[in-house]
């Protein structure tokens, strides 16, 4: 989008089809007609061919001329196939042309009776008003009707030699009539608006115009407002080059139509560039009290906490007012509308400081494990969709899965944000949004503060002004879809799945010394979350952090870095632990380009943010790579060495590294928030790894000084780098089958039998770790780590098979991952939730807990 977030739409954003029939009217909340009501700005050089929406297709999967069809593509362009594509292009275009003609007809329908009453003693409208509102519609209708009537028989009695270039040439030459329509459009709209406010009869007529459905559609009529219909010619003319691009693409150069279509395209493009200046996306929504135009500066979806429950809102920031709206549910074919929930003039808007917000409602935070569960579910549904597509499954089944995925993603979007963003109106009321990203919170805050620097006046909007302002939101909005992945097109990049290693080196450009730290955010599941945080570098203008982080990516496309000044002022520290009181010194983001990132080497980069430069390096490991367990070449150490070798060498039952790390975590990390979930600094973990591998006598000193998250990370790394998982490759398939049993007694018997089948060092170590993790979870109220959280962290580490299993090549690393990981988490959770298991009992009892099986 352009600087102010005005839409700059390329033809790729459009279907040619009229949008009434498929884009609206699905029950899914996402049914917002893309691009249909925005003032488009035309890019005259389409890079890709838009989708053709064939008539009446509910599923929205129109005939898309993608190269995979092998139709008319490059080297092997078979003229016959190219011509076949022309027929597809034309029939799709004809279907939308029919809908367009029906829409124009519906507009013209009330014109005759209105003209008839204009000369009577009780006119509904004056002749002048009728002339203004319906200006040029009749001419446009006749041009398209003639074009349609000539083209239709040619497509119906199709043969490859058919020519229709002259029809398109003629249509292009008549586009001039649209220039007059566009020039008059704004006045036509204002006149219609005024007339319907002052005349009830006209209001009734203009609210529900009946548009005939296509000949072979189930629907005989749909009701559409006059405002929506008056916009159709603008929408249509901006699409006039699209079909020509597609036709040319699939017309052999030696075909008699080729030069005619080229000519038509040239005329259309020249015409469009001449009116592009007139179709200005900056259509203003009423004026400010000072008579300046009120422009939309920023808009987006935010979660509002309203009367204790979370609601998804679309928030619009205009030049002098913040407006919070929700999309109204509308019937098929109805013009989509926003409903204003509240607005605050920027002159009255203040951000309460944390201490002022103490009496604000406490935010109910959804436990992490529920969010993690939901992510697992979504990943599993994604895999199913991929499988269905690969097996050419029914589009019904795929649609059903997508709907389910949308509901789950919507739930996640609503329930995961926890960072409070408070808005207060000086005249009394406060509002609370919840965001998942401090970056976005500061973007909103900065945008508002920038506008507040101007001399703003307070005001109250009349109900009509509010209606017009809210009405304009639909046309002006720049964010059309709720940010969930199910709204993405299939050809959009799915983002990266795997691990991003980031080293935050240093920063410079600070004016005075301060206590500084950085946080890293990435987007997953459509929204941004904070994933890592450097330590605070005290009292400096040039912090040198040099810390490495491993960040798991789940469909991520961007990395954000925020730089903060730490606040140590006790009075400002808020009781609400999600309230971030530290001051953002700068922030910036970069796109994670799959090509650039996927190299074996580190890639150094700098993000500049209002005068501050942060240096960092990153490299990416895809999930397939990070799944590998590689045995260590040196057998003298402990990492990457079989557990039986280590315990034999140490003459111990549980490896020394496991005992020491667990002891240290229980001594001083058991109340640490997010213990085992928050990644330690990678350089610290590598240092500990080296010390344990060398069996250095300074281990204990080093452990007692080391950050506890690094110790927790070292323990996880040890299990992750075992050449074979702790619960062994041999038993992996059996664990997968056991956990899937539904009869509790059978499951109990099977799961205990499997433990009994483990080699002694593996079993004793596993039971030792199990008891430790249960003790960690007992402190959940403090450390926020439930059994489920711990199972999510450790399950794959203890179970993920070494090579054999992970050789399975699936299309997406995320497919194999999600399904297996869910089962691995369930296995560990089963044992964590089980009453204490003792080694001797287990060995003695062939039938554990002799349950009635």
CSV table of C-alpha atoms in Angstrom, one decimal, residues 495-696:
chain,number,residue,atom,x,y,z
A,495,UNK,CA,6.0,-18.6,5.0
A,496,UNK,CA,8.9,-20.4,6.7
A,497,UNK,CA,8.7,-23.5,8.9
A,498,UNK,CA,11.8,-24.4,10.9
A,499,UNK,CA,14.3,-22.6,13.1
A,500,UNK,CA,15.7,-19.2,12.7
A,501,UNK,CA,19.0,-18.6,14.5
A,502,UNK,CA,19.5,-14.9,15.2
A,503,UNK,CA,22.5,-13.3,16.8
A,504,UNK,CA,21.8,-9.8,18.1
A,505,UNK,CA,25.3,-8.2,18.0
A,506,UNK,CA,25.1,-4.6,19.0
A,507,UNK,CA,23.4,-1.2,18.5
A,508,UNK,CA,24.6,2.4,18.1
A,509,UNK,CA,23.1,5.8,17.6
A,510,UNK,CA,21.8,6.4,21.1
A,511,UNK,CA,22.0,10.1,22.3
A,512,UNK,CA,22.6,9.3,25.9
A,513,UNK,CA,23.5,6.2,27.9
A,514,UNK,CA,20.7,4.0,29.1
A,515,UNK,CA,19.9,0.4,30.2
A,516,UNK,CA,19.0,-1.2,26.9
A,517,UNK,CA,17.7,-4.5,25.6
A,518,UNK,CA,16.1,-5.9,22.4
A,519,UNK,CA,13.1,-8.2,21.8
A,520,UNK,CA,12.5,-10.2,18.6
A,521,UNK,CA,9.0,-10.8,17.2
A,522,UNK,CA,8.0,-13.1,14.3
A,523,UNK,CA,4.6,-13.7,12.8
A,524,UNK,CA,3.1,-17.1,13.1
A,525,UNK,CA,-0.6,-18.1,12.4
A,526,UNK,CA,-1.2,-14.7,11.0
A,527,UNK,CA,-0.1,-12.5,14.0
A,528,UNK,CA,3.1,-11.4,15.6
A,529,UNK,CA,4.4,-12.6,18.9
A,530,UNK,CA,7.5,-11.8,20.9
A,531,UNK,CA,9.9,-14.8,20.8
A,532,UNK,CA,13.1,-13.7,22.4
A,533,UNK,CA,14.7,-11.1,24.6
A,534,UNK,CA,18.3,-10.1,25.1
A,535,UNK,CA,19.7,-9.3,28.5
A,536,UNK,CA,19.8,-5.7,29.6
A,537,UNK,CA,23.0,-3.9,28.8
A,538,UNK,CA,23.4,-1.3,31.5
A,539,UNK,CA,24.3,2.3,31.3
A,540,UNK,CA,25.7,2.5,27.7
A,541,UNK,CA,25.2,4.2,24.4
A,542,UNK,CA,26.7,1.3,22.5
A,543,UNK,CA,25.3,-2.0,23.9
A,544,UNK,CA,27.2,-5.2,22.8
A,545,UNK,CA,24.8,-8.0,23.4
A,546,UNK,CA,26.2,-10.7,21.1
A,547,UNK,CA,23.5,-13.1,22.1
A,548,UNK,CA,22.2,-15.9,19.9
A,549,UNK,CA,18.6,-17.2,19.9
A,550,UNK,CA,16.9,-20.1,18.2
A,551,UNK,CA,13.4,-19.0,17.2
A,552,UNK,CA,10.9,-21.5,16.0
A,553,UNK,CA,9.1,-20.3,12.8
A,554,UNK,CA,5.5,-21.4,12.1
A,555,UNK,CA,4.7,-20.0,8.7
A,556,UNK,CA,6.6,-16.8,9.3
A,557,UNK,CA,7.3,-14.1,6.8
A,558,UNK,CA,8.9,-11.2,8.9
A,559,UNK,CA,11.2,-10.6,11.7
A,560,UNK,CA,10.9,-7.5,13.9
A,561,UNK,CA,13.4,-6.1,16.3
A,562,UNK,CA,12.4,-3.7,19.1
A,563,UNK,CA,14.9,-1.8,21.2
A,564,UNK,CA,13.8,-0.8,24.7
A,565,UNK,CA,15.1,1.2,27.6
A,566,UNK,CA,14.6,-0.8,30.8
A,567,UNK,CA,12.5,1.0,33.4
A,568,UNK,CA,13.7,0.3,37.0
A,569,UNK,CA,11.4,2.9,38.6
A,570,UNK,CA,9.4,0.9,41.2
A,571,UNK,CA,6.4,3.2,41.0
A,572,UNK,CA,5.9,2.5,37.4
A,573,UNK,CA,6.2,-1.3,37.6
A,574,UNK,CA,2.7,-2.4,37.1
A,575,UNK,CA,0.9,-5.3,38.9
A,576,UNK,CA,-0.5,-6.4,35.5
A,577,UNK,CA,2.4,-8.5,34.3
A,578,UNK,CA,1.6,-8.1,30.6
A,579,UNK,CA,1.8,-4.3,30.8
A,580,UNK,CA,5.1,-3.4,29.2
A,581,UNK,CA,6.3,-0.2,30.8
A,582,UNK,CA,9.7,0.0,29.2
A,583,UNK,CA,10.2,2.7,26.7
A,584,UNK,CA,10.6,1.7,23.0
A,585,UNK,CA,13.7,3.5,21.7
A,586,UNK,CA,13.3,2.2,18.1
A,587,UNK,CA,11.8,-0.6,16.1
A,588,UNK,CA,12.2,-2.1,12.6
A,589,UNK,CA,11.4,-5.2,10.6
A,590,UNK,CA,12.7,-7.2,7.7
A,591,UNK,CA,11.0,-9.7,5.3
A,592,UNK,CA,12.3,-13.2,5.7
A,593,UNK,CA,13.0,-14.1,2.1
A,594,UNK,CA,13.0,-17.9,1.8
A,595,UNK,CA,15.7,-17.7,-0.9
A,596,UNK,CA,18.1,-15.4,0.9
A,597,UNK,CA,17.6,-17.0,4.3
A,598,UNK,CA,18.1,-20.6,3.4
A,599,UNK,CA,21.8,-20.7,3.2
A,600,UNK,CA,24.1,-22.7,5.4
A,601,UNK,CA,26.0,-19.5,6.3
A,602,UNK,CA,25.3,-16.7,8.7
A,603,UNK,CA,23.9,-13.6,6.9
A,604,UNK,CA,24.7,-10.3,8.5
A,605,UNK,CA,22.2,-7.4,8.4
A,606,UNK,CA,21.4,-4.0,10.0
A,607,UNK,CA,18.0,-2.6,10.9
A,608,UNK,CA,17.8,1.2,11.1
A,609,UNK,CA,15.2,2.7,13.4
A,610,UNK,CA,14.8,6.4,14.1
A,611,UNK,CA,18.6,7.0,14.2
A,612,UNK,CA,19.5,3.8,15.9
A,613,UNK,CA,21.3,0.9,14.0
A,614,UNK,CA,21.0,-2.6,15.3
A,615,UNK,CA,23.4,-5.2,13.9
A,616,UNK,CA,22.4,-8.8,13.8
A,617,UNK,CA,23.1,-12.0,11.9
A,618,UNK,CA,20.7,-14.8,11.0
A,619,UNK,CA,20.6,-18.2,9.4
A,620,UNK,CA,17.6,-20.6,8.9
A,621,UNK,CA,17.4,-24.3,9.3
A,622,UNK,CA,14.4,-25.9,7.7
A,623,UNK,CA,12.4,-28.3,9.8
A,624,UNK,CA,13.7,-31.3,7.9
A,625,UNK,CA,17.3,-30.4,8.7
A,626,UNK,CA,16.6,-29.6,12.4
A,627,UNK,CA,15.0,-33.0,12.8
A,628,UNK,CA,18.2,-34.8,12.2
A,629,UNK,CA,20.0,-36.4,15.1
A,630,UNK,CA,23.7,-36.6,14.3
A,631,UNK,CA,25.9,-38.9,16.4
A,632,UNK,CA,29.1,-37.3,17.7
A,633,UNK,CA,32.3,-38.3,16.1
A,634,UNK,CA,34.1,-38.1,19.5
A,635,UNK,CA,32.9,-40.8,21.8
A,636,UNK,CA,34.7,-39.3,24.8
A,637,UNK,CA,32.1,-36.5,25.4
A,638,UNK,CA,28.5,-36.8,26.4
A,639,UNK,CA,26.6,-34.9,23.7
A,640,UNK,CA,25.7,-37.1,20.7
A,641,UNK,CA,26.9,-40.2,22.5
A,642,UNK,CA,24.7,-43.1,23.3
A,643,UNK,CA,23.2,-43.0,26.8
A,644,UNK,CA,24.4,-46.6,27.5
A,645,UNK,CA,28.0,-45.6,26.7
A,646,UNK,CA,27.9,-42.6,28.9
A,647,UNK,CA,26.3,-44.3,32.0
A,648,UNK,CA,28.7,-47.2,31.6
A,649,UNK,CA,31.7,-44.9,31.4
A,650,UNK,CA,30.5,-42.8,34.4
A,651,UNK,CA,29.3,-45.9,36.3
A,652,UNK,CA,26.1,-44.1,36.9
A,653,UNK,CA,22.4,-44.9,36.4
A,654,UNK,CA,21.6,-41.4,35.1
A,655,UNK,CA,24.1,-39.4,33.1
A,656,UNK,CA,25.9,-36.8,35.2
A,657,UNK,CA,24.8,-33.9,32.9
A,658,UNK,CA,21.1,-34.8,33.5
A,659,UNK,CA,21.5,-35.0,37.2
A,660,UNK,CA,23.4,-31.7,37.5
A,661,UNK,CA,21.2,-29.6,35.2
A,662,UNK,CA,18.0,-30.9,37.0
A,663,UNK,CA,19.5,-30.3,40.4
A,664,UNK,CA,20.4,-26.7,39.4
A,665,UNK,CA,16.9,-26.0,37.9
A,666,UNK,CA,15.3,-27.3,41.1
A,667,UNK,CA,17.6,-25.2,43.2
A,668,UNK,CA,16.9,-21.9,41.6
A,669,UNK,CA,14.8,-22.2,38.4
A,670,UNK,CA,11.7,-23.9,39.5
A,671,UNK,CA,9.9,-20.6,40.0
A,672,UNK,CA,11.3,-19.0,36.8
A,673,UNK,CA,8.5,-17.9,34.5
A,674,UNK,CA,8.6,-20.0,31.3
A,675,UNK,CA,11.4,-22.3,32.5
A,676,UNK,CA,12.2,-24.8,29.7
A,677,UNK,CA,10.0,-22.8,27.3
A,678,UNK,CA,12.1,-19.6,27.1
A,679,UNK,CA,15.3,-20.3,25.2
A,680,UNK,CA,18.6,-19.6,26.9
A,681,UNK,CA,21.4,-17.6,25.2
A,682,UNK,CA,22.9,-20.0,22.6
A,683,UNK,CA,26.5,-19.0,23.3
A,684,UNK,CA,26.0,-19.8,27.0
A,685,UNK,CA,24.5,-23.2,26.1
A,686,UNK,CA,27.5,-23.9,23.7
A,687,UNK,CA,29.9,-23.0,26.6
A,688,UNK,CA,28.1,-25.4,29.0
A,689,UNK,CA,28.1,-28.1,26.3
A,690,UNK,CA,31.9,-27.8,25.9
A,691,UNK,CA,32.5,-28.0,29.6
A,692,UNK,CA,30.3,-31.1,30.0
A,693,UNK,CA,32.0,-32.7,27.0
A,694,UNK,CA,35.4,-32.1,28.3
A,695,UNK,CA,34.3,-33.2,31.8
A,696,UNK,CA,36.0,-30.0,33.1
